[in-house]
Amino acid sequence: VALASAVAAEAAAVAAQAAAEVVRLTAVPAATSRTPVCSQEELAAVKIQTAFRGYLARRALRALRGLVRLKSLVDGNAVKRQTAHTLHCTQTMARVQTQIYSRRVKMEEEKQALQRQLQLKHQRELEKMKIDEDWDHSHQSKEQIEASLMMKQEAALRRERALAYAFSHQWKNSGRTVTPTFTDQGNPNWGWSWMERWMSARPWENRVVSNK
């Protein structure tokens, strides 16, 4: 492009010089009208020079026009290439931005899904811990109830045996005849037989023990 510009400038200078020479030569006859007539050889030389310089000017003008067209084509192709490159870069940037946006949306959805899973897992763990705690409390309460009932039964049994023993001694001391079934300590059911008879005689206390 720089070379073409230099050639065009040179051609323009040659054309300007040729035009100036043509103007000068055309003004010769007017000047010679007041001077002596030139020889035929001089006139022929002037015509030859004028024609040659006109030829040079026309050739320079054609070269200049060709260079201008070439420069226009080169600039046009460069502009086209630049436009195509810019368009390609714009399309690539748009695709990249679309991919980035899609990736961000996908990552946000995955993040929300993971948070929901973690929250659900945490809720399940809390529910499981609550169920385990309730089971432990119920289990402990059951053991405590069973131990309390066992202690009450043992205390009632000791109390009833003590009452049976005292009752048997009371009958012995009073000199009354006591049925061997009720007083024979060798009989394993002597206390229980008396206890059944004694508890049947005290239904209110039996009812309280049953309620406990």
Coordinates of N, CA and C in Angstrom, one line a residue:
V1 N 0.8 -1.2 0.0 CA 0.0 0.0 0.0 C 0.9 1.3 0.0
A2 N 2.0 1.3 0.8 CA 2.9 2.4 0.8 C 3.5 2.6 -0.6
L3 N 3.9 1.4 -1.2 CA 4.6 1.5 -2.5 C 3.6 2.1 -3.5
A4 N 2.3 1.6 -3.5 CA 1.3 2.1 -4.4 C 1.1 3.6 -4.2
S5 N 1.1 4.1 -3.0 CA 0.9 5.5 -2.7 C 2.1 6.3 -3.3
A6 N 3.3 5.8 -3.1 CA 4.5 6.5 -3.7 C 4.4 6.6 -5.2
V7 N 4.1 5.5 -5.8 CA 4.0 5.5 -7.3 C 2.9 6.4 -7.7
A8 N 1.8 6.4 -7.0 CA 0.7 7.3 -7.4 C 1.1 8.8 -7.2
A9 N 1.9 9.1 -6.2 CA 2.3 10.5 -6.0 C 3.3 10.9 -7.2
E10 N 4.2 9.9 -7.5 CA 5.1 10.2 -8.6 C 4.4 10.4 -9.9
A11 N 3.3 9.6 -10.2 CA 2.6 9.7 -11.4 C 1.8 11.0 -11.4
A12 N 1.3 11.4 -10.3 CA 0.6 12.7 -10.2 C 1.6 13.9 -10.5
A13 N 2.8 13.8 -10.0 CA 3.8 14.8 -10.3 C 4.1 14.9 -11.8
V14 N 4.3 13.7 -12.4 CA 4.6 13.7 -13.8 C 3.5 14.3 -14.6
A15 N 2.2 13.9 -14.2 CA 1.1 14.5 -14.9 C 1.0 16.0 -14.8
A16 N 1.3 16.5 -13.6 CA 1.2 17.9 -13.4 C 2.3 18.6 -14.2
Q17 N 3.5 18.0 -14.3 CA 4.6 18.6 -15.1 C 4.2 18.6 -16.6
A18 N 3.6 17.5 -17.0 CA 3.2 17.4 -18.4 C 2.2 18.4 -18.8
A19 N 1.2 18.6 -17.8 CA 0.2 19.6 -18.1 C 0.8 21.0 -18.2
A20 N 1.7 21.3 -17.3 CA 2.4 22.6 -17.3 C 3.1 22.8 -18.6
E21 N 3.8 21.8 -19.1 CA 4.5 21.9 -20.4 C 3.6 22.1 -21.5
V22 N 2.4 21.4 -21.5 CA 1.4 21.6 -22.6 C 1.0 23.0 -22.6
V23 N 0.7 23.6 -21.4 CA 0.3 25.0 -21.3 C 1.3 25.9 -21.9
R24 N 2.6 25.6 -21.6 CA 3.7 26.5 -22.0 C 3.8 26.4 -23.5
L25 N 3.7 25.2 -24.1 CA 3.9 25.0 -25.5 C 2.7 25.7 -26.3
T26 N 1.5 25.6 -25.7 CA 0.4 26.2 -26.5 C 0.5 27.7 -26.4
A27 N 1.2 28.2 -25.5 CA 1.4 29.7 -25.5 C 2.5 30.2 -26.3
V28 N 3.3 29.3 -27.0 CA 4.4 29.7 -27.8 C 4.0 30.4 -29.1
P29 N 2.9 29.9 -29.8 CA 2.6 30.6 -31.0 C 2.2 32.1 -30.7
A30 N 1.5 32.3 -29.6 CA 1.1 33.7 -29.3 C 2.3 34.6 -29.0
A31 N 3.3 34.0 -28.5 CA 4.5 34.8 -28.2 C 5.4 35.0 -29.5
T32 N 5.3 34.0 -30.4 CA 6.1 34.1 -31.6 C 5.5 35.1 -32.6
S33 N 4.2 35.5 -32.3 CA 3.6 36.4 -33.3 C 4.3 37.7 -33.3
R34 N 5.0 38.0 -32.2 CA 5.7 39.3 -32.1 C 7.2 39.1 -32.3
T35 N 7.6 37.8 -32.4 CA 9.0 37.6 -32.6 C 9.2 37.0 -34.0
P36 N 10.4 36.8 -34.4 CA 10.7 36.2 -35.7 C 10.2 34.7 -35.8
V37 N 9.7 34.3 -36.9 CA 9.2 32.9 -37.1 C 10.3 31.9 -36.9
C38 N 10.0 30.8 -36.1 CA 11.0 29.8 -35.8 C 11.1 28.9 -37.0
S39 N 12.2 28.1 -37.0 CA 12.5 27.2 -38.1 C 11.5 26.0 -38.0
Q40 N 11.4 25.3 -39.1 CA 10.6 24.1 -39.1 C 11.1 23.0 -38.2
E41 N 12.4 22.9 -38.0 CA 13.0 21.9 -37.1 C 12.6 22.2 -35.7
E42 N 12.6 23.4 -35.3 CA 12.2 23.7 -33.9 C 10.8 23.4 -33.7
L43 N 9.9 23.8 -34.6 CA 8.5 23.5 -34.5 C 8.3 22.0 -34.4
A44 N 9.0 21.2 -35.2 CA 8.9 19.8 -35.2 C 9.3 19.2 -33.9
A45 N 10.4 19.8 -33.3 CA 10.9 19.3 -32.0 C 9.9 19.6 -30.9
V46 N 9.3 20.7 -31.0 CA 8.3 21.1 -30.0 C 7.1 20.2 -30.1
K47 N 6.6 19.9 -31.3 CA 5.5 19.0 -31.4 C 5.8 17.6 -30.9
I48 N 7.0 17.1 -31.3 CA 7.4 15.8 -30.8 C 7.5 15.7 -29.3
Q49 N 8.1 16.7 -28.7 CA 8.2 16.8 -27.2 C 6.8 16.9 -26.6
T50 N 5.9 17.7 -27.2 CA 4.6 17.8 -26.7 C 3.8 16.5 -26.7
A51 N 3.9 15.8 -27.9 CA 3.2 14.5 -28.0 C 3.8 13.5 -27.0
F52 N 5.1 13.5 -26.9 CA 5.7 12.5 -26.0 C 5.3 12.8 -24.5
R53 N 5.3 14.0 -24.2 CA 5.0 14.4 -22.8 C 3.5 14.1 -22.5
G54 N 2.7 14.3 -23.5 CA 1.3 14.0 -23.4 C 1.1 12.5 -23.2
Y55 N 1.9 11.7 -24.0 CA 1.8 10.3 -23.8 C 2.2 9.9 -22.4
L56 N 3.3 10.5 -21.9 CA 3.7 10.2 -20.5 C 2.7 10.6 -19.5
A57 N 2.0 11.7 -19.8 CA 1.0 12.1 -18.8 C -0.2 11.2 -18.8
R58 N -0.6 10.7 -20.0 CA -1.7 9.8 -20.1 C -1.4 8.5 -19.5
R59 N -0.1 8.0 -19.7 CA 0.3 6.7 -19.1 C 0.3 6.9 -17.6
A60 N 0.8 8.0 -17.1 CA 0.9 8.2 -15.6 C -0.6 8.3 -15.0
L61 N -1.5 8.9 -15.8 CA -2.8 9.0 -15.4 C -3.5 7.6 -15.3
R62 N -3.2 6.8 -16.3 CA -3.8 5.4 -16.3 C -3.2 4.6 -15.1
A63 N -1.9 4.8 -14.9 CA -1.2 4.1 -13.8 C -1.8 4.5 -12.5
L64 N -2.1 5.9 -12.4 CA -2.7 6.4 -11.2 C -4.1 5.8 -11.0
R65 N -4.9 5.8 -12.0 CA -6.2 5.2 -11.9 C -6.1 3.7 -11.5
G66 N -5.2 3.0 -12.1 CA -5.0 1.6 -11.7 C -4.7 1.4 -10.3
L67 N -3.7 2.3 -9.8 CA -3.3 2.2 -8.4 C -4.5 2.5 -7.5
V68 N -5.3 3.5 -7.9 CA -6.4 3.9 -7.1 C -7.4 2.7 -7.0
R69 N -7.7 2.1 -8.1 CA -8.6 0.9 -8.1 C -8.0 -0.2 -7.2
L70 N -6.7 -0.4 -7.4 CA -6.0 -1.5 -6.6 C -6.1 -1.2 -5.1
K71 N -5.8 0.1 -4.8 CA -5.9 0.5 -3.4 C -7.3 0.3 -2.8
S72 N -8.3 0.6 -3.7 CA -9.7 0.5 -3.2 C -10.0 -1.0 -3.0
L73 N -9.5 -1.9 -3.9 CA -9.8 -3.3 -3.8 C -9.1 -3.8 -2.5
V74 N -7.8 -3.4 -2.3 CA -7.1 -3.9 -1.1 C -7.8 -3.4 0.1
D75 N -8.1 -2.1 0.2 CA -8.8 -1.6 1.3 C -10.1 -2.3 1.6
G76 N -10.8 -2.6 0.5 CA -12.1 -3.3 0.6 C -12.0 -4.7 1.1
N77 N -11.0 -5.4 0.6 CA -10.7 -6.8 1.1 C -10.3 -6.7 2.6
A78 N -9.5 -5.7 2.9 CA -9.1 -5.6 4.3 C -10.3 -5.3 5.2
V79 N -11.1 -4.4 4.7 CA -12.3 -4.1 5.5 C -13.2 -5.3 5.7
K80 N -13.3 -6.1 4.6 CA -14.2 -7.3 4.6 C -13.6 -8.3 5.6
R81 N -12.2 -8.5 5.5 CA -11.6 -9.4 6.5 C -11.8 -8.9 7.9
Q82 N -11.6 -7.6 8.1 CA -11.8 -7.1 9.5 C -13.2 -7.3 9.9
T83 N -14.1 -7.0 9.0 CA -15.6 -7.2 9.4 C -15.9 -8.6 9.7
A84 N -15.4 -9.5 8.9 CA -15.6 -11.0 9.1 C -15.0 -11.4 10.4
H85 N -13.7 -10.9 10.7 CA -13.1 -11.3 11.9 C -13.8 -10.7 13.1
T86 N -14.3 -9.5 13.0 CA -15.1 -8.9 14.1 C -16.4 -9.7 14.4
L87 N -17.0 -10.0 13.3 CA -18.3 -10.8 13.4 C -18.0 -12.2 14.0
H88 N -17.0 -12.8 13.6 CA -16.6 -14.1 14.2 C -16.3 -14.0 15.7
C89 N -15.6 -13.0 16.0 CA -15.2 -12.8 17.4 C -16.5 -12.5 18.3
T90 N -17.4 -11.7 17.7 CA -18.7 -11.4 18.4 C -19.5 -12.7 18.6
Q91 N -19.6 -13.5 17.5 CA -20.3 -14.7 17.6 C -19.7 -15.7 18.7
T92 N -18.4 -15.7 18.6 CA -17.7 -16.6 19.6 C -17.9 -16.1 21.0
M93 N -17.9 -14.8 21.2 CA -18.1 -14.2 22.5 C -19.5 -14.5 23.0
A94 N -20.5 -14.4 22.1 CA -21.9 -14.7 22.4 C -22.1 -16.1 22.8
R95 N -21.4 -17.0 22.1 CA -21.5 -18.5 22.5 C -20.9 -18.7 23.8
V96 N -19.7 -18.1 24.1 CA -19.1 -18.3 25.4 C -19.9 -17.7 26.5
Q97 N -20.5 -16.6 26.3 CA -21.4 -16.0 27.3 C -22.6 -16.9 27.6
T98 N -23.2 -17.4 26.5 CA -24.3 -18.3 26.7 C -23.9 -19.6 27.4
Q99 N -22.8 -20.1 27.1 CA -22.3 -21.3 27.9 C -22.0 -21.0 29.3
I100 N -21.4 -19.8 29.6 CA -21.2 -19.4 31.0 C -22.5 -19.3 31.7
Y101 N -23.5 -18.6 31.1 CA -24.8 -18.4 31.8 C -25.4 -19.8 32.0
S102 N -25.4 -20.7 31.0 CA -26.0 -22.0 31.2 C -25.3 -22.7 32.4
R103 N -24.0 -22.6 32.4 CA -23.2 -23.3 33.5 C -23.5 -22.7 34.8
R104 N -23.7 -21.4 34.9 CA -24.1 -20.8 36.2 C -25.4 -21.3 36.6
V105 N -26.4 -21.3 35.7 CA -27.7 -21.8 36.0 C -27.7 -23.2 36.5
K106 N -26.9 -24.1 35.8 CA -26.8 -25.5 36.2 C -26.2 -25.6 37.6
M107 N -25.1 -24.8 37.8 CA -24.5 -24.9 39.2 C -25.4 -24.4 40.3
E108 N -26.2 -23.4 40.0 CA -27.2 -22.9 41.0 C -28.2 -23.9 41.3
E109 N -28.7 -24.6 40.2 CA -29.7 -25.7 40.4 C -29.1 -26.8 41.2
E110 N -27.8 -27.2 40.9 CA -27.2 -28.3 41.6 C -27.0 -27.9 43.1
K111 N -26.6 -26.6 43.3 CA -26.4 -26.1 44.7 C -27.7 -26.2 45.5
Q112 N -28.8 -25.7 44.9 CA -30.1 -25.8 45.6 C -30.5 -27.2 45.8
A113 N -30.3 -28.1 44.9 CA -30.7 -29.5 45.1 C -29.8 -30.1 46.2
L114 N -28.5 -29.8 46.3 CA -27.7 -30.3 47.3 C -28.1 -29.7 48.7
Q115 N -28.5 -28.5 48.7 CA -29.0 -27.9 50.0 C -30.3 -28.6 50.4
R116 N -31.2 -28.9 49.5 CA -32.4 -29.6 49.8 C -32.1 -31.0 50.4
Q117 N -31.2 -31.7 49.7 CA -30.8 -33.0 50.2 C -30.2 -32.9 51.6
L118 N -29.3 -31.9 51.8 CA -28.7 -31.8 53.2 C -29.7 -31.5 54.2
Q119 N -30.7 -30.6 53.9 CA -31.7 -30.2 54.8 C -32.6 -31.4 55.1
L120 N -33.0 -32.2 54.1 CA -33.8 -33.4 54.3 C -33.1 -34.4 55.2
K121 N -31.8 -34.6 54.9 CA -31.0 -35.5 55.7 C -30.9 -35.0 57.1
H122 N -30.7 -33.7 57.3 CA -30.6 -33.2 58.7 C -32.0 -33.4 59.4
Q123 N -33.1 -33.2 58.7 CA -34.4 -33.4 59.3 C -34.6 -34.9 59.7
R124 N -34.2 -35.7 58.8 CA -34.3 -37.2 59.1 C -33.4 -37.6 60.3
E125 N -32.2 -37.0 60.4 CA -31.4 -37.3 61.5 C -32.0 -36.8 62.8
L126 N -32.6 -35.6 62.8 CA -33.2 -35.0 64.0 C -34.4 -35.9 64.4
E127 N -35.2 -36.3 63.4 CA -36.3 -37.2 63.7 C -35.9 -38.5 64.3
K128 N -34.8 -39.0 63.7 CA -34.3 -40.3 64.3 C -33.8 -40.1 65.7
M129 N -33.0 -39.0 65.9 CA -32.5 -38.8 67.3 C -33.7 -38.6 68.3
K130 N -34.7 -37.9 67.8 CA -35.9 -37.7 68.7 C -36.6 -39.0 69.0
I131 N -36.7 -39.9 68.0 CA -37.3 -41.2 68.2 C -36.5 -42.0 69.1
D132 N -35.1 -42.0 68.9 CA -34.2 -42.7 69.8 C -34.4 -42.2 71.3
E133 N -34.4 -40.9 71.4 CA -34.6 -40.3 72.8 C -35.9 -40.7 73.4
D134 N -37.0 -40.7 72.6 CA -38.3 -41.1 73.1 C -38.2 -42.6 73.5
W135 N -37.6 -43.4 72.7 CA -37.5 -44.8 73.0 C -36.7 -45.1 74.3
D136 N -35.6 -44.3 74.4 CA -34.8 -44.4 75.7 C -35.6 -44.0 76.9
H137 N -36.4 -42.9 76.8 CA -37.2 -42.5 77.9 C -38.2 -43.5 78.2
S138 N -38.9 -44.0 77.2 CA -39.9 -45.0 77.5 C -39.4 -46.3 78.0
H139 N -38.2 -46.7 77.5 CA -37.5 -47.9 78.0 C -37.1 -47.7 79.5
Q140 N -36.6 -46.5 79.8 CA -36.2 -46.3 81.2 C -37.4 -46.2 82.1
S141 N -38.4 -45.6 81.6 CA -39.7 -45.5 82.4 C -40.2 -46.9 82.7
K142 N -40.2 -47.8 81.7 CA -40.7 -49.1 81.8 C -39.8 -49.9 82.9
E143 N -38.5 -49.7 82.8 CA -37.7 -50.4 83.8 C -37.9 -49.9 85.2
Q144 N -38.1 -48.5 85.2 CA -38.4 -47.9 86.5 C -39.7 -48.4 87.1
I145 N -40.7 -48.5 86.2 CA -42.0 -49.0 86.7 C -41.9 -50.4 87.1
E146 N -41.2 -51.3 86.3 CA -41.1 -52.7 86.7 C -40.3 -52.8 88.0
A147 N -39.3 -52.0 88.2 CA -38.5 -52.1 89.5 C -39.4 -51.6 90.6
S148 N -40.2 -50.6 90.4 CA -41.0 -50.1 91.5 C -42.1 -51.1 91.8
L149 N -42.7 -51.7 90.8 CA -43.7 -52.7 91.1 C -43.1 -53.9 91.8
M150 N -41.9 -54.3 91.4 CA -41.2 -55.4 92.1 C -40.9 -55.1 93.5
M151 N -40.5 -53.9 93.8 CA -40.2 -53.5 95.2 C -41.5 -53.5 96.0
K152 N -42.6 -53.0 95.4 CA -43.8 -52.9 96.1 C -44.3 -54.4 96.4
Q153 N -44.2 -55.2 95.4 CA -44.6 -56.6 95.7 C -43.8 -57.3 96.7
E154 N -42.5 -57.1 96.7 CA -41.6 -57.7 97.7 C -42.0 -57.1 99.1
A155 N -42.2 -55.8 99.2 CA -42.5 -55.2 100.5 C -43.9 -55.7 101.0
A156 N -44.8 -55.8 100.1 CA -46.1 -56.4 100.5 C -46.0 -57.8 100.9
L157 N -45.2 -58.6 100.2 CA -45.0 -60.0 100.6 C -44.3 -60.1 102.0
R158 N -43.3 -59.3 102.2 CA -42.7 -59.3 103.6 C -43.7 -58.8 104.7
R159 N -44.4 -57.8 104.4 CA -45.4 -57.4 105.3 C -46.5 -58.4 105.6
E160 N -46.9 -59.1 104.6 CA -48.0 -60.1 104.8 C -47.4 -61.3 105.5
R161 N -46.2 -61.7 105.2 CA -45.6 -62.8 106.0 C -45.4 -62.4 107.5
A162 N -45.0 -61.2 107.7 CA -44.8 -60.7 109.1 C -46.2 -60.8 109.8
L163 N -47.2 -60.3 109.1 CA -48.5 -60.3 109.7 C -49.0 -61.8 110.0
A164 N -48.7 -62.6 109.0 CA -49.1 -64.0 109.2 C -48.3 -64.7 110.4
Y165 N -47.0 -64.3 110.5 CA -46.3 -64.9 111.6 C -46.8 -64.3 112.9
A166 N -47.1 -63.0 112.9 CA -47.7 -62.5 114.2 C -49.1 -63.1 114.5
F167 N -49.8 -63.3 113.5 CA -51.1 -63.9 113.7 C -51.0 -65.3 114.3
S168 N -50.1 -66.0 113.7 CA -49.9 -67.4 114.2 C -49.5 -67.4 115.7
H169 N -48.6 -66.5 116.0 CA -48.1 -66.5 117.4 C -49.3 -66.0 118.3
Q170 N -50.1 -65.1 117.8 CA -51.3 -64.7 118.6 C -52.2 -65.8 118.9
W171 N -52.4 -66.7 117.9 CA -53.3 -67.8 118.1 C -52.7 -68.8 119.1
K172 N -51.4 -69.0 119.0 CA -50.7 -69.9 119.9 C -50.8 -69.4 121.3
N173 N -50.6 -68.1 121.5 CA -50.6 -67.5 122.8 C -52.0 -67.5 123.4
S174 N -53.0 -67.4 122.6 CA -54.4 -67.4 123.1 C -54.9 -68.8 123.4
G175 N -54.1 -69.8 123.1 CA -54.5 -71.2 123.4 C -55.5 -71.7 122.5
R176 N -55.8 -71.1 121.4 CA -56.8 -71.6 120.5 C -56.1 -72.6 119.5
T177 N -57.0 -73.4 119.1 CA -56.5 -74.4 118.1 C -56.4 -73.8 116.7
V178 N -55.3 -73.9 116.2 CA -55.1 -73.4 114.8 C -55.0 -74.5 113.8
T179 N -55.6 -74.3 112.7 CA -55.5 -75.3 111.7 C -54.1 -75.5 111.2
P180 N -53.6 -76.8 111.2 CA -52.2 -77.0 110.8 C -51.8 -76.4 109.4
T181 N -52.8 -76.3 108.6 CA -52.5 -75.8 107.2 C -52.1 -74.3 107.3
F182 N -52.7 -73.6 108.3 CA -52.4 -72.2 108.5 C -51.2 -71.9 109.3
T183 N -50.8 -72.9 110.2 CA -49.7 -72.6 111.2 C -48.5 -73.4 111.0
D184 N -48.6 -74.4 110.2 CA -47.4 -75.3 110.0 C -46.4 -74.6 109.1
Q185 N -45.3 -74.2 109.7 CA -44.3 -73.5 108.9 C -43.5 -74.5 107.9
G186 N -43.7 -75.8 108.1 CA -43.1 -76.7 107.2 C -43.8 -76.7 105.9
N187 N -45.1 -76.3 106.0 CA -45.9 -76.3 104.8 C -45.6 -75.0 104.0
P188 N -45.1 -75.1 102.8 CA -44.7 -73.9 102.0 C -45.9 -73.0 101.7
N189 N -47.1 -73.4 101.8 CA -48.2 -72.6 101.5 C -48.9 -72.1 102.7
W190 N -48.3 -72.2 103.9 CA -49.0 -71.8 105.1 C -49.2 -70.3 105.2
G191 N -48.2 -69.6 104.8 CA -48.3 -68.1 104.8 C -49.3 -67.6 103.7
W192 N -49.2 -68.3 102.5 CA -50.0 -67.9 101.4 C -51.5 -68.2 101.7
S193 N -51.8 -69.3 102.3 CA -53.2 -69.7 102.6 C -53.8 -68.6 103.6
W194 N -53.0 -68.3 104.6 CA -53.5 -67.3 105.6 C -53.6 -66.0 104.9
M195 N -52.6 -65.6 104.0 CA -52.6 -64.3 103.3 C -53.9 -64.2 102.5
E196 N -54.3 -65.3 101.8 CA -55.5 -65.2 101.0 C -56.7 -65.0 101.8
R197 N -56.7 -65.7 103.0 CA -57.9 -65.5 103.9 C -57.9 -64.1 104.5
W198 N -56.7 -63.6 104.8 CA -56.6 -62.3 105.4 C -56.9 -61.2 104.4
M199 N -56.4 -61.3 103.2 CA -56.7 -60.3 102.1 C -58.2 -60.3 101.7
S200 N -58.8 -61.5 101.8 CA -60.2 -61.5 101.4 C -61.0 -60.8 102.5
A201 N -60.5 -60.7 103.7 CA -61.2 -60.0 104.8 C -60.9 -58.5 104.7
R202 N -59.9 -58.1 103.9 CA -59.6 -56.6 103.8 C -59.6 -56.2 102.3
P203 N -60.8 -56.2 101.7 CA -60.9 -55.9 100.3 C -60.5 -54.5 99.9
W204 N -60.6 -53.5 100.8 CA -60.3 -52.2 100.4 C -58.8 -52.0 100.2
E205 N -57.9 -52.7 101.0 CA -56.5 -52.6 100.9 C -56.1 -53.4 99.6
N206 N -56.7 -54.5 99.4 CA -56.4 -55.3 98.2 C -56.7 -54.5 96.9
R207 N -57.8 -53.7 96.9 CA -58.1 -52.9 95.8 C -57.1 -51.8 95.6
V208 N -56.5 -51.2 96.6 CA -55.5 -50.2 96.5 C -54.2 -50.8 95.9
V209 N -53.8 -52.0 96.4 CA -52.6 -52.6 95.8 C -52.8 -52.9 94.4
S210 N -54.0 -53.4 94.0 CA -54.3 -53.7 92.6 C -54.2 -52.5 91.7
N211 N -54.7 -51.4 92.2 CA -54.6 -50.1 91.5 C -53.2 -49.7 91.3
K212 N -52.3 -49.9 92.3 CA -50.9 -49.5 92.2 C -50.2 -50.4 91.1

